[in-house]
CSV table of C-alpha atoms and ligand atoms in Angstrom, one decimal:
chain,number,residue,atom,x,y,z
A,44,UNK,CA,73.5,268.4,199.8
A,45,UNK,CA,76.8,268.2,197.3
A,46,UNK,CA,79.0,271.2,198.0
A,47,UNK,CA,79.5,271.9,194.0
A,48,UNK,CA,77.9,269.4,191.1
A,49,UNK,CA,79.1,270.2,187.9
A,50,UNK,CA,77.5,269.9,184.5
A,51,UNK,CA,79.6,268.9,182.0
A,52,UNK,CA,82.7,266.6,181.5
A,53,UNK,CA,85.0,268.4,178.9
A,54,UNK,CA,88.1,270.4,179.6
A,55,UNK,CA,86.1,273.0,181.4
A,56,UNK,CA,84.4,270.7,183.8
A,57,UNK,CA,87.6,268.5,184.6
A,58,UNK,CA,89.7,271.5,185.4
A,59,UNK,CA,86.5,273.0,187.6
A,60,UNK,CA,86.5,269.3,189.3
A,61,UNK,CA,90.4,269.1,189.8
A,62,UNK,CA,90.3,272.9,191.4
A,63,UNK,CA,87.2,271.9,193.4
A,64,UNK,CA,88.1,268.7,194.7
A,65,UNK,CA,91.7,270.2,195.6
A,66,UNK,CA,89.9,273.0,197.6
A,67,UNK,CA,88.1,269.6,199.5
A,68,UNK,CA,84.4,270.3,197.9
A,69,UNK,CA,84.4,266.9,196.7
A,70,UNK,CA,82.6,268.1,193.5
A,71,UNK,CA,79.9,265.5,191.6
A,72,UNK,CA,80.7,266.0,187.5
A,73,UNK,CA,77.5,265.2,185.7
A,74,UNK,CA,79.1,264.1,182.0
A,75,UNK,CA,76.7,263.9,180.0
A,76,UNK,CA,77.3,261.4,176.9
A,77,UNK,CA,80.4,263.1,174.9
A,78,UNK,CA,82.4,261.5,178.1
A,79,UNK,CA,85.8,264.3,177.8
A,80,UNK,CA,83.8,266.5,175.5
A,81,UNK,CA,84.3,267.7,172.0
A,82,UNK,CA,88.4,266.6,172.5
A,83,UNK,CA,87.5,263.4,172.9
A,84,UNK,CA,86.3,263.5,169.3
A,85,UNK,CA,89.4,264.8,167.5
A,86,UNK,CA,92.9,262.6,167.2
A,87,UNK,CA,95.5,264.7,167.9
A,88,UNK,CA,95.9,267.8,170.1
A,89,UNK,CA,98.8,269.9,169.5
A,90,UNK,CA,98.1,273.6,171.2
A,91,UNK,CA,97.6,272.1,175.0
A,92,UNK,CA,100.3,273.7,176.6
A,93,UNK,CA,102.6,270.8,178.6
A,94,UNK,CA,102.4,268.8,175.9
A,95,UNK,CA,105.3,269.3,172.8
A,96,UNK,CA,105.1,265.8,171.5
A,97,UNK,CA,101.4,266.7,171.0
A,98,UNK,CA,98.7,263.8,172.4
A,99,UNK,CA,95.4,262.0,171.5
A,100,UNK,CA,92.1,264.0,172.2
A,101,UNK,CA,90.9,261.3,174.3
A,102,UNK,CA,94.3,260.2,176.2
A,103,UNK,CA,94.5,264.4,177.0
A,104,UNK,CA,91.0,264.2,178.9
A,105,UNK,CA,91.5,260.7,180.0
A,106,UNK,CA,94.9,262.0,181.8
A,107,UNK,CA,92.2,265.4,182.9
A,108,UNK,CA,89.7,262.9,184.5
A,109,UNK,CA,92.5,260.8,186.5
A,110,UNK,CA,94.0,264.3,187.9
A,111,UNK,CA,90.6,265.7,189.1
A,112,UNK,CA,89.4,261.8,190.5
A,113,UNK,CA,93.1,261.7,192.5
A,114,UNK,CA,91.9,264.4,194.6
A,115,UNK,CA,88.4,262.6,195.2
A,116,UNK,CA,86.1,264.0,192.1
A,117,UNK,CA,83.3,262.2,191.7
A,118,UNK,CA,82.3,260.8,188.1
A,119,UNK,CA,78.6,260.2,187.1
A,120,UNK,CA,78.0,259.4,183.5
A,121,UNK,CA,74.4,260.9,183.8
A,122,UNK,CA,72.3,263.2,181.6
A,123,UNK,CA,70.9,266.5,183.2
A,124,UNK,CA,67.1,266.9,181.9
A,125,UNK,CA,66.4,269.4,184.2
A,126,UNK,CA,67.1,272.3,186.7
A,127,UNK,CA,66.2,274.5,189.5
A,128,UNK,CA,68.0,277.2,190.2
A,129,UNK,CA,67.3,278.3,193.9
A,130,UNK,CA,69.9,280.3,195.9
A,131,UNK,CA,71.2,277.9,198.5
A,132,UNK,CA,69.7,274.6,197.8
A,133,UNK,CA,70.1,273.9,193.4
A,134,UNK,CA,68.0,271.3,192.2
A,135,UNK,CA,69.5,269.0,189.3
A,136,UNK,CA,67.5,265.9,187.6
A,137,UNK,CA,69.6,263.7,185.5
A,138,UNK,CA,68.4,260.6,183.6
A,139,UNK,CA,69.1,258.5,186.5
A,140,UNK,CA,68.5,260.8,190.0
A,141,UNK,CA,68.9,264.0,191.5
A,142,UNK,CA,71.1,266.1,193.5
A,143,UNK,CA,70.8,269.1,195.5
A,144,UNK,CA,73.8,271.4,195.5
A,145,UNK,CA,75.3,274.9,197.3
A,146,UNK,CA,77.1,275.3,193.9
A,147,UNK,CA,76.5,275.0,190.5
A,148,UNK,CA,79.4,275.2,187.5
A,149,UNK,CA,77.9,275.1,184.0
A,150,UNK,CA,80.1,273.6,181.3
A,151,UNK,CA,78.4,272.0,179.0
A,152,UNK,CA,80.4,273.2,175.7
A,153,UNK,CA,78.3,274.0,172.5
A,154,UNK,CA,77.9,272.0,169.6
A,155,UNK,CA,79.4,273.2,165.7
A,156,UNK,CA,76.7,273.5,163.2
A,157,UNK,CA,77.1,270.6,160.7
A,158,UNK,CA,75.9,270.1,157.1
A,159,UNK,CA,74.0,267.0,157.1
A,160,UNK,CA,75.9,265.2,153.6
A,161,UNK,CA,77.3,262.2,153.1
A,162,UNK,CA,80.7,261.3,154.3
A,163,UNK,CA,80.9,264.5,156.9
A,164,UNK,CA,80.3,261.8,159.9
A,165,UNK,CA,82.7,259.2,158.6
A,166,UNK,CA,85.3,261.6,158.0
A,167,UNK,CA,85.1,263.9,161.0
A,168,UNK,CA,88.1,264.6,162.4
A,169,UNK,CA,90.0,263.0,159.8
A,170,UNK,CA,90.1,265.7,157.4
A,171,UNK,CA,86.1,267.0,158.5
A,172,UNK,CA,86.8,270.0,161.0
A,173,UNK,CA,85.1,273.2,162.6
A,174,UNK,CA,88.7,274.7,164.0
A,175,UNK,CA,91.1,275.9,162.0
A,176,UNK,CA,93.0,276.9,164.8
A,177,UNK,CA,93.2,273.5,166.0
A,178,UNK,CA,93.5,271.8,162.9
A,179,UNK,CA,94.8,274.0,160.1
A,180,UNK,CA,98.7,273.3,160.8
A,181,UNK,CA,98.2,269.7,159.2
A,182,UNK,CA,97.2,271.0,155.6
A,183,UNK,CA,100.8,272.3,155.2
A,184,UNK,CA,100.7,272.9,151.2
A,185,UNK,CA,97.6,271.1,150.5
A,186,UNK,CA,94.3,272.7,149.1
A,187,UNK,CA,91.4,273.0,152.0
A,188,UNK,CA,87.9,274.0,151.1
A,189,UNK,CA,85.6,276.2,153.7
A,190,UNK,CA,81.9,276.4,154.1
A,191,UNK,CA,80.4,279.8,155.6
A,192,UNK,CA,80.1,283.3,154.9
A,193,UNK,CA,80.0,284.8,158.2
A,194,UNK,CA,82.7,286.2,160.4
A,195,UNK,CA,84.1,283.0,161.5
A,196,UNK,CA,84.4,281.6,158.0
A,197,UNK,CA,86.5,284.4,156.7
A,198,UNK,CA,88.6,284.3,159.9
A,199,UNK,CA,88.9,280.5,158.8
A,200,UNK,CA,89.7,280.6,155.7
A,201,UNK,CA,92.4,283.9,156.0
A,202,UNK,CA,93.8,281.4,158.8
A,203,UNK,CA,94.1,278.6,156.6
A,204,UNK,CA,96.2,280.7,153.6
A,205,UNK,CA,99.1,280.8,155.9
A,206,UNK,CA,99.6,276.8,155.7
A,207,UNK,CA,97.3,275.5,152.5
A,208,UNK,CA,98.4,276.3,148.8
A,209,UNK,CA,94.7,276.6,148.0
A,210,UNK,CA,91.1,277.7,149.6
A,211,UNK,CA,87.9,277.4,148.4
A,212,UNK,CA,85.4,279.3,150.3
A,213,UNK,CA,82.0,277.8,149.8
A,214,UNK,CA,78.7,280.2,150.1
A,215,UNK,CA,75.3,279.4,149.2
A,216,UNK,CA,74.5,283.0,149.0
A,217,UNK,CA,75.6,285.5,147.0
A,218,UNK,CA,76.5,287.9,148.8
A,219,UNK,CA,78.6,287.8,152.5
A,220,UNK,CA,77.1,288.0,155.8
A,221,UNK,CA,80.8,288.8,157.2
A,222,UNK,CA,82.0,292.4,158.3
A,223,UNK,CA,83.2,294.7,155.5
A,224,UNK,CA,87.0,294.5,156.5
A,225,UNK,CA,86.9,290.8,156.6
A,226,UNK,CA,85.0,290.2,153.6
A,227,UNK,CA,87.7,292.6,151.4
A,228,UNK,CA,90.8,290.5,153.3
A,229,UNK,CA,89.1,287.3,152.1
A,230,UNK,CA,87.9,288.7,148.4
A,231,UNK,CA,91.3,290.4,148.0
A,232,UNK,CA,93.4,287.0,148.9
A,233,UNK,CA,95.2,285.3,146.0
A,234,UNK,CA,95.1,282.2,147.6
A,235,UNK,CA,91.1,282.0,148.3
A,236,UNK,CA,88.7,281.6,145.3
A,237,UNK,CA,85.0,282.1,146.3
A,238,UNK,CA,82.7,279.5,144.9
A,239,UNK,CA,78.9,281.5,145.2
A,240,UNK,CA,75.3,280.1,145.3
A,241,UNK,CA,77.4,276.4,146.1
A,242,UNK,CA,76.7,273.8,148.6
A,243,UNK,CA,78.3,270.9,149.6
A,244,UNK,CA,76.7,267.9,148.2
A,245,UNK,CA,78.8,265.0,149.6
A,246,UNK,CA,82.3,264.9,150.9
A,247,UNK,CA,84.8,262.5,149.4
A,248,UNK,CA,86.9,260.1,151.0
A,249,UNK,CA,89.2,256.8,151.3
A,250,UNK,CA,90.3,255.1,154.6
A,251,UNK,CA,93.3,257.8,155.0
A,252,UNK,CA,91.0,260.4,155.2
A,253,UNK,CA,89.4,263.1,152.3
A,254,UNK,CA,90.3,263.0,149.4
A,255,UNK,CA,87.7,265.6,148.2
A,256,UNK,CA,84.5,267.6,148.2
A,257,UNK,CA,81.5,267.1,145.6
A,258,UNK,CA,80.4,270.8,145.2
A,259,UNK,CA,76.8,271.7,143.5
A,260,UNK,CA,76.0,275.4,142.1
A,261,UNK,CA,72.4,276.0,143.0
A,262,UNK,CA,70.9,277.7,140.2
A,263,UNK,CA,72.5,275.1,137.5
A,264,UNK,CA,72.7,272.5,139.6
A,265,UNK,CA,75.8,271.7,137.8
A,266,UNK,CA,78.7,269.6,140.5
A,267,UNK,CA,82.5,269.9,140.6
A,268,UNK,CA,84.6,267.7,142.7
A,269,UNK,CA,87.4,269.8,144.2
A,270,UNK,CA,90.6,268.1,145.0
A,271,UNK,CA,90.4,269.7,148.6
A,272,UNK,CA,92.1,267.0,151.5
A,273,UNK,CA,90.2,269.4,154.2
A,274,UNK,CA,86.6,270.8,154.6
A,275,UNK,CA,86.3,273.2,157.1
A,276,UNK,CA,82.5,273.4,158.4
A,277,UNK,CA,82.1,277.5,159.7
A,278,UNK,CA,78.4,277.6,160.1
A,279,UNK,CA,78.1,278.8,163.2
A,280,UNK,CA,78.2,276.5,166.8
A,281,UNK,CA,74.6,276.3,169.0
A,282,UNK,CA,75.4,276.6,172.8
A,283,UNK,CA,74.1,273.6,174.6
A,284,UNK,CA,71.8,275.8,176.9
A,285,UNK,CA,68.4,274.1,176.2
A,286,UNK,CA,68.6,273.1,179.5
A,287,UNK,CA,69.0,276.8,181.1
A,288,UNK,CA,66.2,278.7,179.2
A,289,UNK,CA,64.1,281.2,181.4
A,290,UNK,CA,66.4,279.8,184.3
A,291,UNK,CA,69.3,282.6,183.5
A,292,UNK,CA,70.7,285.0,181.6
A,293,UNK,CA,71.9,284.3,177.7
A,294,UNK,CA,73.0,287.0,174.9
A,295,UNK,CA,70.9,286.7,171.9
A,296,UNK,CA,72.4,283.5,170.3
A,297,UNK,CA,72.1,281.6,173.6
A,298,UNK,CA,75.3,281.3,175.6
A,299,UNK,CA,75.4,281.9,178.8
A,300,UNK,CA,76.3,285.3,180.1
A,301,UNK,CA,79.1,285.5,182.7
A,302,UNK,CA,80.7,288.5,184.1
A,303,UNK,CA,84.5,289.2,184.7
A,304,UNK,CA,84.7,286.0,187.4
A,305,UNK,CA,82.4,283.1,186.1
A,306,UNK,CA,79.2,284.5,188.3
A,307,UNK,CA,76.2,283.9,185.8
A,308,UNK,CA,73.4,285.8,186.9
A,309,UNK,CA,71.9,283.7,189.5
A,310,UNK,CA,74.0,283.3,193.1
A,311,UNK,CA,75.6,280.2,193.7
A,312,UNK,CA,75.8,279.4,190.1
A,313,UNK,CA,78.8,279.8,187.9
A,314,UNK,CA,79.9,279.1,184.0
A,315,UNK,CA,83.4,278.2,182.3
A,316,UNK,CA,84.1,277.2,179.1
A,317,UNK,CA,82.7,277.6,175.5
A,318,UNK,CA,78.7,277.2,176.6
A,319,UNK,CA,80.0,280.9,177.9
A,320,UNK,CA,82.4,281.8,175.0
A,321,UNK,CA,81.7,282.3,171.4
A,322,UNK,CA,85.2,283.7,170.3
A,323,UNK,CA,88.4,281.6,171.7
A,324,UNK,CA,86.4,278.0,171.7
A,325,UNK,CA,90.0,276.1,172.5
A,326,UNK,CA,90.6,273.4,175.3
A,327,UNK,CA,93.0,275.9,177.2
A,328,UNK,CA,90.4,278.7,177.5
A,329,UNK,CA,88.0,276.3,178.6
A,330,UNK,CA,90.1,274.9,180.8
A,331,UNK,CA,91.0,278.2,182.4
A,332,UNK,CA,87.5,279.6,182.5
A,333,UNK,CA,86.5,276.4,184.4
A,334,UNK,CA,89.4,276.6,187.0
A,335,UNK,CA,88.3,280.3,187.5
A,336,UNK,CA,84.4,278.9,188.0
A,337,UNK,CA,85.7,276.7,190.4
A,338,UNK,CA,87.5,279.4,192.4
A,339,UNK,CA,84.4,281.6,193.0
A,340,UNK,CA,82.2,278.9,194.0
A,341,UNK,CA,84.8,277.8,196.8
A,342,UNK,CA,84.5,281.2,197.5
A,343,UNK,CA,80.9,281.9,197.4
A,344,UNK,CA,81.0,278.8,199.5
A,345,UNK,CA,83.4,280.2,202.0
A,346,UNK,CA,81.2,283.3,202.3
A,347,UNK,CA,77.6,281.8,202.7
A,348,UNK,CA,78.3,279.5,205.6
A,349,UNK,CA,79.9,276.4,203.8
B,445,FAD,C1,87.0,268.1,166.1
B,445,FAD,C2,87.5,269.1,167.1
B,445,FAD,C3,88.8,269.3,167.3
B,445,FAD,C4,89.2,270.3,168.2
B,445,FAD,N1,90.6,270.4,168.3
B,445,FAD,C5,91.0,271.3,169.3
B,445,FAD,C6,92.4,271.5,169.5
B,445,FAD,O1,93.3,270.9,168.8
B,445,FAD,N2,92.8,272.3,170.4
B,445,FAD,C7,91.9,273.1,171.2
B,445,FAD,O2,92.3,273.8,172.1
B,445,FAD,N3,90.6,273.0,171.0
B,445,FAD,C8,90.1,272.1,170.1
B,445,FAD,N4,88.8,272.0,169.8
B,445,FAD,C9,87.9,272.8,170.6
B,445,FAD,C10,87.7,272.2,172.0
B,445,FAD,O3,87.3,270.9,171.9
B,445,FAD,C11,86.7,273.0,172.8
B,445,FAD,O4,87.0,274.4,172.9
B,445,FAD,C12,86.6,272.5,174.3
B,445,FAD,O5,86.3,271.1,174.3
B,445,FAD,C13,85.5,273.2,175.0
B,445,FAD,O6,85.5,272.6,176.3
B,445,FAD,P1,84.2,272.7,177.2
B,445,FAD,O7,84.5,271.9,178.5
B,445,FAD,O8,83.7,274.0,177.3
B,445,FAD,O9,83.0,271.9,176.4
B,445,FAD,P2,83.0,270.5,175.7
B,445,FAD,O10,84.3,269.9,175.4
B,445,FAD,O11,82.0,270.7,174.6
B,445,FAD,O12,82.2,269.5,176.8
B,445,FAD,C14,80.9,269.7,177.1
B,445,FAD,C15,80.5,268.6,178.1
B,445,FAD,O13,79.2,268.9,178.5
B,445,FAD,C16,78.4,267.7,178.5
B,445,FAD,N5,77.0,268.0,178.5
B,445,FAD,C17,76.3,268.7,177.5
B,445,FAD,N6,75.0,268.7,177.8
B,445,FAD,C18,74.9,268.0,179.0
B,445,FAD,C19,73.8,267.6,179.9
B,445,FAD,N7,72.5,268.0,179.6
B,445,FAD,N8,74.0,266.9,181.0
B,445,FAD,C20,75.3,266.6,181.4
B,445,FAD,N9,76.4,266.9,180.6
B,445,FAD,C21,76.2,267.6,179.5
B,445,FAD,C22,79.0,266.9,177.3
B,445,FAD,O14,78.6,265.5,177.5
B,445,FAD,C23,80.5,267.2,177.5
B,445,FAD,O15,81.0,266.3,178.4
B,445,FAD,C24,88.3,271.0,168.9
B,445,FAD,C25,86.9,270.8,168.8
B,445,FAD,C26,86.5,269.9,167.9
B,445,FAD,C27,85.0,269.6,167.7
């Protein structure tokens, strides 16, 4: 019986591991195959506190990994299929065993929504992005393009005016999905032209990174190439909680509900990180929900006879 396993090996689950195996639980971290998470995708990182020279996605969960293994973590590159929530004894099947455990922390991240076109896989991360926050800071005077018309794309592409000389916002739709206040903050901006009933067809590139986005109006079918260097993808992120269905709680689009301290709603098993957050989605907050996760199950440890 493990003392803690936990699911997930991104900035959540390292910093849960780090706390746990500091507090002597010598937590098991199931990775899963994006081995460091979504960082481990992106090239640089420049909001991770500790770090003003700024550092490589992967090297910042690399140096994450070594920190919680010092302390006797326990890596396992494994795929959870399945679980069993049971107060006391958890159940978890990966691809290659199982393990029974006091303690469970969930941290298994979401996934953004992509568009399926040419050219968004090759230049992902180099010019492709879902964060704006993260990324918006390198299109200093250079003309972005965003796709969405919810909440999150206004809040992208407002973001995005105070760095880019130009936005496109791209909608299939006519008409916004996004609140009132931030629909009129977006329509009344004089740096973000609306391009309506548009999708992306294909996005544009050379070996330095995009050079632009092939644009197609649906009812004329008639394509534009806009000179944007950045295409920001704000379609909405799925919470990677297949696994959890029926098993605990969710809100309506999936991700797992947490109160105040990490407790989902089954004892013994906590969540950190953005499988629990739809609204800060950044390494740090992971990172902090997952040392909090990892806090209450030493506790809840501690309290049930560890
Ligand atoms: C391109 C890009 C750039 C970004 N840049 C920044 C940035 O500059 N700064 C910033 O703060 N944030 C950035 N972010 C956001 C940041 O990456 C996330 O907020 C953060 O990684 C969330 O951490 P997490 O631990 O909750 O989940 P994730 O990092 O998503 O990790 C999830 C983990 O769960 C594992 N997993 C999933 N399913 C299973 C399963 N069934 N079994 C076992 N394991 C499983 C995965 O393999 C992975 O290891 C960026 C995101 C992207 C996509």
């Amino acid at each position: 019986m493990e003392q803690v396993v936990i699911i997930g090996g991104g900035p959540a689950g390292y910093t849960a591991a780090l706390y746990a195996a500091r507090a002597n639980l010598s937590p098991v971290v199931l990775t899963g195959s994006t081995i460091g998470g979504q960082l481990s995708l992106t090239s640089e990182i420049e909001n991770f506190p500790g770090f003003p020279e700024s550092l490589g996605g992967m090297d910042l969960m690399d140096r994450m990994r070594q920190q919680a293994e010092r302390f006797g973590a326990v890596m396992k590159y494994e795929e959870v299929t399945s679980v069993d929530f049971d107060p006391g004894a958890h159940r978890i099947r990966t691809d290659q065993g199982e393990y029974t455990a006091k303690t469970v922390v969930i941290s298994t991240g979401s996934s953004p929504r992509l568009l399926d076109v040419p050219g968004e896989d090759t230049f992902f991360g180099r010019g492709v992005s879902t964060c704006a926050t993260c990324d918006g800071a390198f299109y200093r005077d250079r003309k972005v393009a965003v796709v969405g018309g919810g909440d999150s794309a206004m809040e992208e592409g407002l973001f995005l005016t105070r760095f880019a000389s130009q936005v496109w916002i791209i909608h299939r739709r006519h008409e916004l999905r996004a609140s009132r206040i931030m629909q009129e903050r977006a329509l009344e901006h004089p740096k973000i032209t609306f391009l309506w009933g548009s999708v992306v067809d294909e996005v544009l590139g050379e070996a330095a990174g995009v050079t632009g986005v092939r644009v197609r109006e649906l009812e004329t079918d008639r394509v534009d190439d806009l000179d944007a260097e950045g295409l920001f993808i704000a379609i909405g992120h799925t919470p990677n909680t297949a696994l959890f269905e029926g098993k605990l709680d969710v809100d309506e689009q999936g991700y797992i509900l947490t109160d105040r301290r990490q407790h989902t709603s089954v004892p013994g098993v906590f969540a950190g990180g953005d499988v629990q957050d739809h609204v800060y989605r950044q390494a740090v907050t992971a990172a902090g929900t997952g040392c909090a996760a990892a806090m209450e199950a030493e506790k809840y440890i501690a309290e049930n006879g560890g």
